[in-house]
Amino acid sequence: MSPYRPPNEYLPTAYVPGSHVPPCPPPAFHLADFIRILDARRALIFKIAAAVVLGAVMVAMLLPTVYASSAVVMLDPRRNNVTDLSAVLSPLGNDPASVQNQIQIINSRDLAGAVVDRLKLVGDPEFNPALARPGMMQLAGEMLSLLNPSAWMDGDAPPATAGLERERVIENFQKHVSADAQGLSTAITINATSHDPAKAALIANSMADAYVKSQIATKVGATNATTNWLNTRLHNLAQQLEIQQEAIQRYKAQHNLNDAAPGNSIVDQQMVGISAQVVQARSDLAEKQAIADRINQLVASGNPADVAQIVSSPLIVQLRAQQATLVAQEGDIVSRYGPLHPKMQAMEEQRHDLDVKISQEVNRLAASAANDVMTARAHLNSLQASLGGTEGTARSQNMARIQLQAMESNATSTRAMYEAFVQRLRQAQGQDDVQTPESRIISGASVPLYPASPKRGLIVAASIPLGVLLGVLAALLVEKLGPLMPVRVNGAPRAAIVPPIARPWPAAQKRSRPAPSPLSVWNGPPILGEVNDPAQMRAADFVLDYPASKYSHAIAGLVRQLEAEPQSGAAIIALTSADNGESRSAIAISLARAASKMGKKAILVDCAPTRLASRAIRAPVKTGLYDVLTGAVTLNQALAKDPRGETYVLATPKRPANSASMFASRPMQRLVSVLRDGADFVVIDCGPVGAGPEAGVIARLADATVLVSKRQALHSPMMAHAAQSLQAAQAAPIGIVVTK
């Protein structure tokens, strides 16, 4: 086992050149160190946070009060069915691009200038910096500008003209107004800010009204421009139409193109009439030729009397009647007197006369039919000759009409265009008084009751975390550069081992020596740290339930400090106390659990007669240290696991009459060696020093001895006797943990 080491070897000694003591590596920065710094520098953090909050309050009080008001304008997709039929401009769209275009119009410089002129804001000090009183910020800026060497070389600025002053007012006015779209709707919110609530509402309403009126002015301007253009265009079209009509009439006169009706020429009518007469003449000629041919055929066949069937001749009909009567008489005479009767001869002569007369009449009719045929043929030839001349005239006129139709088409197109422009002009005229805007004001701006900015409460509230953050940064910076005051954890000195003997102060530093405290004049073993008094055993649960508490951080720092000793295996820590209180056992459990939370394999060996640690953990203990040392069970069988963590407990349910001999035996030394090789952190609760020699015997086997003492009992005789007993027993280096 490692021999007894004096306390000065347990201290982090500074490296001295030529010395055999090696330099200590710089300790790592942990969360516990950060919490320690916050606790030590809480006064600095509070002062900086208070200064930041005070500055924020002053800034919030100095910032000018600004009121905001808004008016809502909606693009109305509805149209006036009476007036918009003749609208010059097409209606606005409802797509997002159209809404953004209208927002740009509202934010335009021209619209802002119209509102500035309407409200006469050039004379308002709020918008005209030349009329406003210089504020604190402006005065500070002017003072800083005097320190700029470039400003010394510049001459005096030229005086601002009326136009330049108006432009500056417009530019400043645009910073007080804005327009935003309302979601996916066609509504646009016009926002205005001012130091005067009534002025903010007036500006918002004026902007909305100016925007609506600008739409009407745009429509009126477009209508007027369109009307002027239509008038000019109509004048030109009228002159062009007059020239075209005159050219058409001159062309008709030159080419003798006369129409009886629109689209119907006289030549065409004549040609149609002659064509009809030719057809009729051909029909008459054919009819008369047929009659003449039939007459000639009947005459040639010896049946001239049948001509009456073709040509209606009363004479032939009469002669045929007489012939029929004579035939009847002949039959009567033949039947009565015989064929040789003298009357028969007279009747034959009469019949011969009738035949001669019929033949003469037929010849006359044949000659008349032939004459009619010749007349009809001559008439037909005359008509055909007239038709040929008319067709030639029509062909020449048709060629001329092609050019005439082109001229008339141009004239018709010009006339149609002229009439369309006349109709559009009549629709556009008189629209100035009935123009309707494409948008309407759906919500006017009201006078705000509460200011919009500055958010004084928000500024002050935001300054609190900002001040705390700056204070924390300042504390870290001071800690990095070098502490100006002793850093304390939970009211105690830094969790490091202090020298066992107080060093004398140099003469030059006696005046600045801090006020003495009970811990600063301690002349005994080094003080490892100070924790809250864990008088109750449930304090050991704080390491698991409240890992961010001061107690947990102090225990974790103590674990890191105790395991920092150079060694080849686990750190064997012996805990004892001058009295028989619960603080020792609670700290023993806390150290073992804190080591387990750090990822170490920790074992708690409960050697105290009262067995407070093993009972507080409530581990299922059946066998213990005595059974392992006697060989009744193995070490793995005797170890019991902490129900709330990864810590293992080796209890002592059985104790021999002379327990000191058991702890001083060779099996005990071998067990400690096994624990050193198989674990990372071993905590042994030795019990109180005054209960017997067991605590000193066990402490001799450990790497470090932790003596737990209350703050008020630190200078008591009992504490001095306990330290002397441990030193006499050649216990491992002793360090004290103070509970408060």
GROMACS .gro file of C-alpha atoms in nm, residues 358-608:
model
  251
  358ILE     CA    1 -10.835   2.470 -15.100
  359SER     CA    2 -10.511   2.422 -15.293
  360GLN     CA    3 -10.484   2.790 -15.357
  361GLU     CA    4 -10.544   2.868 -14.993
  362VAL     CA    5 -10.286   2.609 -14.887
  363ASN     CA    6 -10.030   2.752 -15.127
  364ARG     CA    7 -10.100   3.096 -14.990
  365LEU     CA    8 -10.059   2.968 -14.633
  366ALA     CA    9  -9.736   2.789 -14.729
  367ALA     CA   10  -9.599   3.106 -14.879
  368SER     CA   11  -9.706   3.301 -14.571
  369ALA     CA   12  -9.536   3.044 -14.341
  370ALA     CA   13  -9.216   3.063 -14.544
  371ASN     CA   14  -9.229   3.443 -14.523
  372ASP     CA   15  -9.277   3.422 -14.145
  373VAL     CA   16  -8.978   3.194 -14.118
  374MET     CA   17  -8.760   3.438 -14.309
  375THR     CA   18  -8.885   3.727 -14.097
  376ALA     CA   19  -8.818   3.536 -13.773
  377ARG     CA   20  -8.470   3.440 -13.893
  378ALA     CA   21  -8.390   3.798 -13.983
  379HIS     CA   22  -8.516   3.915 -13.644
  380LEU     CA   23  -8.305   3.651 -13.470
  381ASN     CA   24  -7.996   3.752 -13.659
  382SER     CA   25  -8.057   4.114 -13.567
  383LEU     CA   26  -8.093   4.029 -13.201
  384GLN     CA   27  -7.779   3.814 -13.204
  385ALA     CA   28  -7.581   4.095 -13.363
  386SER     CA   29  -7.711   4.338 -13.097
  387LEU     CA   30  -7.626   4.086 -12.822
  388GLY     CA   31  -7.273   4.051 -12.954
  389GLY     CA   32  -7.221   4.426 -12.945
  390THR     CA   33  -7.366   4.448 -12.596
  391GLU     CA   34  -7.141   4.165 -12.475
  392GLY     CA   35  -6.835   4.345 -12.610
  393THR     CA   36  -6.941   4.661 -12.429
  394ALA     CA   37  -7.002   4.457 -12.109
  395ARG     CA   38  -6.660   4.295 -12.134
  396SER     CA   39  -6.488   4.629 -12.159
  397GLN     CA   40  -6.693   4.767 -11.871
  398ASN     CA   41  -6.621   4.460 -11.658
  399MET     CA   42  -6.249   4.517 -11.700
  400ALA     CA   43  -6.305   4.873 -11.594
  401ARG     CA   44  -6.521   4.763 -11.301
  402ILE     CA   45  -6.233   4.561 -11.151
  403GLN     CA   46  -6.046   4.883 -11.086
  404LEU     CA   47  -6.373   5.048 -10.983
  405GLN     CA   48  -6.441   4.772 -10.729
  406ALA     CA   49  -6.092   4.817 -10.579
  407MET     CA   50  -6.155   5.188 -10.551
  408GLU     CA   51  -6.498   5.129 -10.400
  409SER     CA   52  -6.353   4.869 -10.155
  410ASN     CA   53  -6.098   5.120 -10.032
  411ALA     CA   54  -6.367   5.379  -9.998
  412THR     CA   55  -6.593   5.133  -9.813
  413SER     CA   56  -6.310   5.040  -9.574
  414THR     CA   57  -6.238   5.406  -9.511
  415ARG     CA   58  -6.607   5.472  -9.454
  416ALA     CA   59  -6.638   5.178  -9.209
  417MET     CA   60  -6.332   5.297  -9.020
  418TYR     CA   61  -6.468   5.649  -9.016
  419GLU     CA   62  -6.806   5.533  -8.881
  420ALA     CA   63  -6.636   5.316  -8.615
  421PHE     CA   64  -6.423   5.609  -8.500
  422VAL     CA   65  -6.730   5.832  -8.496
  423GLN     CA   66  -6.915   5.580  -8.279
  424ARG     CA   67  -6.615   5.537  -8.042
  425LEU     CA   68  -6.576   5.912  -8.017
  426ARG     CA   69  -6.942   5.950  -7.921
  427GLN     CA   70  -6.893   5.682  -7.653
  428ALA     CA   71  -6.576   5.842  -7.516
  429GLN     CA   72  -6.718   6.194  -7.509
  430GLY     CA   73  -6.884   6.292  -7.185
  431GLN     CA   74  -6.716   6.020  -6.975
  432ASP     CA   75  -6.526   6.264  -6.752
  433ASP     CA   76  -6.820   6.311  -6.518
  434VAL     CA   77  -6.903   5.941  -6.479
  435GLN     CA   78  -6.556   5.787  -6.436
  436THR     CA   79  -6.540   5.536  -6.148
  437PRO     CA   80  -6.215   5.428  -5.975
  438GLU     CA   81  -6.090   5.072  -5.974
  439SER     CA   82  -6.059   5.072  -5.594
  440ARG     CA   83  -6.251   5.198  -5.297
  441ILE     CA   84  -6.176   5.277  -4.935
  442ILE     CA   85  -6.326   5.004  -4.719
  443SER     CA   86  -6.182   5.122  -4.387
  444GLY     CA   87  -6.081   5.476  -4.305
  445ALA     CA   88  -5.799   5.555  -4.066
  446SER     CA   89  -5.904   5.640  -3.712
  447VAL     CA   90  -5.715   5.845  -3.454
  448PRO     CA   91  -5.497   5.599  -3.257
  449LEU     CA   92  -5.544   5.592  -2.882
  450TYR     CA   93  -5.209   5.433  -2.795
  451PRO     CA   94  -4.862   5.495  -2.937
  452ALA     CA   95  -4.715   5.242  -3.176
  453SER     CA   96  -4.355   5.301  -3.073
  454PRO     CA   97  -4.130   5.296  -2.892
  455LYS     CA   98  -4.218   4.976  -2.707
  456ARG     CA   99  -4.076   5.098  -2.381
  457GLY     CA  100  -4.178   4.792  -2.185
  458LEU     CA  101  -4.028   4.564  -2.449
  459ILE     CA  102  -3.707   4.766  -2.455
  460VAL     CA  103  -3.670   4.747  -2.078
  461ALA     CA  104  -3.763   4.376  -2.075
  462ALA     CA  105  -3.512   4.300  -2.349
  463SER     CA  106  -3.242   4.491  -2.166
  464ILE     CA  107  -3.264   4.255  -1.867
  465PRO     CA  108  -3.133   3.940  -2.046
  466LEU     CA  109  -2.895   4.159  -2.246
  467GLY     CA  110  -2.756   4.310  -1.926
  468VAL     CA  111  -2.723   3.966  -1.769
  469LEU     CA  112  -2.544   3.837  -2.079
  470LEU     CA  113  -2.306   4.132  -2.079
  471GLY     CA  114  -2.246   4.081  -1.711
  472VAL     CA  115  -2.166   3.713  -1.766
  473LEU     CA  116  -1.927   3.803  -2.048
  474ALA     CA  117  -1.761   4.063  -1.826
  475ALA     CA  118  -1.728   3.808  -1.546
  476LEU     CA  119  -1.567   3.558  -1.783
  477LEU     CA  120  -1.336   3.828  -1.914
  478VAL     CA  121  -1.232   3.934  -1.565
  479GLU     CA  122  -1.179   3.570  -1.473
  480LYS     CA  123  -0.966   3.522  -1.783
  481LEU     CA  124  -0.754   3.831  -1.728
  482GLY     CA  125  -0.713   3.763  -1.360
  483PRO     CA  126  -0.952   3.770  -1.066
  484LEU     CA  127  -0.960   4.081  -0.858
  485MET     CA  128  -1.114   3.904  -0.561
  486PRO     CA  129  -1.094   3.552  -0.417
  487VAL     CA  130  -1.331   3.322  -0.603
  488ARG     CA  131  -1.560   3.129  -0.376
  489VAL     CA  132  -1.801   2.843  -0.431
  490ASN     CA  133  -2.115   2.845  -0.219
  491GLY     CA  134  -1.949   3.106   0.002
  492ALA     CA  135  -1.632   2.900   0.046
  493PRO     CA  136  -1.291   2.937  -0.121
  494ARG     CA  137  -1.221   2.785  -0.464
  495ALA     CA  138  -1.259   2.408  -0.467
  496ALA     CA  139  -0.885   2.351  -0.447
  497ILE     CA  140  -0.660   2.245  -0.166
  498VAL     CA  141  -0.521   2.540   0.029
  499PRO     CA  142  -0.184   2.532   0.207
  500PRO     CA  143  -0.199   2.379   0.552
  501ILE     CA  144   0.004   2.662   0.703
  502ALA     CA  145  -0.083   3.028   0.653
  503ARG     CA  146   0.197   3.213   0.487
  504PRO     CA  147   0.309   3.546   0.631
  505TRP     CA  148   0.211   3.851   0.431
  506PRO     CA  149   0.492   4.069   0.296
  507ALA     CA  150   0.527   4.408   0.452
  508ALA     CA  151   0.427   4.577   0.127
  509GLN     CA  152   0.103   4.383   0.111
  510LYS     CA  153  -0.013   4.406   0.470
  511ARG     CA  154  -0.217   4.715   0.399
  512SER     CA  155  -0.412   4.549   0.120
  513ARG     CA  156  -0.455   4.215   0.300
  514PRO     CA  157  -0.823   4.108   0.295
  515ALA     CA  158  -1.017   4.081   0.612
  516PRO     CA  159  -0.947   3.755   0.797
  517SER     CA  160  -1.208   3.479   0.785
  518PRO     CA  161  -1.233   3.159   0.989
  519LEU     CA  162  -1.099   2.953   0.698
  520SER     CA  163  -0.808   3.182   0.614
  521VAL     CA  164  -0.632   3.118   0.951
  522TRP     CA  165  -0.675   2.739   0.946
  523ASN     CA  166  -0.348   2.574   1.033
  524GLY     CA  167  -0.451   2.210   1.000
  525PRO     CA  168  -0.482   1.978   0.702
  526PRO     CA  169  -0.579   2.136   0.368
  527ILE     CA  170  -0.941   2.221   0.301
  528LEU     CA  171  -1.065   2.052  -0.014
  529GLY     CA  172  -1.390   2.242  -0.045
  530GLU     CA  173  -1.712   2.348   0.118
  531VAL     CA  174  -2.058   2.207   0.054
  532ASN     CA  175  -2.400   2.259   0.192
  533ASP     CA  176  -2.464   2.059   0.504
  534PRO     CA  177  -2.599   1.717   0.389
  535ALA     CA  178  -2.725   1.637   0.740
  536GLN     CA  179  -3.011   1.428   0.600
  537MET     CA  180  -2.938   1.119   0.396
  538ARG     CA  181  -3.179   1.224   0.120
  539ALA     CA  182  -2.921   1.488   0.026
  540ALA     CA  183  -2.738   1.207  -0.157
  541ASP     CA  184  -3.034   1.192  -0.401
  542PHE     CA  185  -2.969   1.554  -0.509
  543VAL     CA  186  -2.682   1.433  -0.728
  544LEU     CA  187  -2.936   1.234  -0.933
  545ASP     CA  188  -3.247   1.450  -0.899
  546TYR     CA  189  -3.090   1.797  -0.917
  547PRO     CA  190  -2.768   1.774  -1.121
  548ALA     CA  191  -2.761   2.154  -1.171
  549SER     CA  192  -2.774   2.239  -0.800
  550LYS     CA  193  -2.483   2.391  -0.613
  551TYR     CA  194  -2.449   2.077  -0.405
  552SER     CA  195  -2.418   1.856  -0.716
  553HIS     CA  196  -2.159   2.086  -0.870
  554ALA     CA  197  -1.959   2.094  -0.546
  555ILE     CA  198  -1.961   1.712  -0.522
  556ALA     CA  199  -1.862   1.676  -0.889
  557GLY     CA  200  -1.573   1.921  -0.837
  558LEU     CA  201  -1.462   1.725  -0.534
  559VAL     CA  202  -1.463   1.401  -0.738
  560ARG     CA  203  -1.247   1.557  -1.011
  561GLN     CA  204  -1.013   1.697  -0.747
  562LEU     CA  205  -0.976   1.366  -0.562
  563GLU     CA  206  -0.910   1.162  -0.878
  564ALA     CA  207  -0.649   1.410  -1.006
  565GLU     CA  208  -0.369   1.240  -0.804
  566PRO     CA  209  -0.124   1.049  -1.029
  567GLN     CA  210  -0.186   0.678  -0.976
  568SER     CA  211  -0.188   0.351  -1.164
  569GLY     CA  212  -0.543   0.241  -1.084
  570ALA     CA  213  -0.861   0.350  -0.915
  571ALA     CA  214  -0.867   0.631  -0.663
  572ILE     CA  215  -0.924   0.488  -0.315
  573ILE     CA  216  -1.086   0.757  -0.098
  574ALA     CA  217  -1.144   0.704   0.276
  575LEU     CA  218  -1.414   0.922   0.439
  576THR     CA  219  -1.426   0.974   0.814
  577SER     CA  220  -1.541   1.236   1.061
  578ALA     CA  221  -1.483   1.350   1.412
  579ASP     CA  222  -1.842   1.285   1.521
  580ASN     CA  223  -2.094   1.018   1.435
  581GLY     CA  224  -2.320   1.233   1.211
  582GLU     CA  225  -2.499   1.162   0.882
  583SER     CA  226  -2.296   1.414   0.677
  584ARG     CA  227  -2.008   1.171   0.623
  585SER     CA  228  -2.226   0.890   0.489
  586ALA     CA  229  -2.431   1.129   0.270
  587ILE     CA  230  -2.114   1.273   0.118
  588ALA     CA  231  -1.977   0.919   0.062
  589ILE     CA  232  -2.292   0.819  -0.133
  590SER     CA  233  -2.285   1.150  -0.322
  591LEU     CA  234  -1.923   1.103  -0.428
  592ALA     CA  235  -1.989   0.748  -0.554
  593ARG     CA  236  -2.301   0.851  -0.747
  594ALA     CA  237  -2.131   1.160  -0.896
  595ALA     CA  238  -1.845   0.942  -1.019
  596SER     CA  239  -2.096   0.701  -1.176
  597LYS     CA  240  -2.267   0.990  -1.357
  598MET     CA  241  -1.926   1.085  -1.499
  599GLY     CA  242  -1.902   0.741  -1.660
  600LYS     CA  243  -1.676   0.584  -1.398
  601LYS     CA  244  -1.716   0.247  -1.235
  602ALA     CA  245  -1.768   0.350  -0.872
  603ILE     CA  246  -1.784   0.127  -0.565
  604LEU     CA  247  -1.896   0.233  -0.219
  605VAL     CA  248  -1.752   0.025   0.068
  606ASP     CA  249  -1.953   0.077   0.386
  607CYS     CA  250  -1.723  -0.005   0.682
  608ALA     CA  251  -1.899   0.219   0.933
   0.00000   0.00000   0.00000
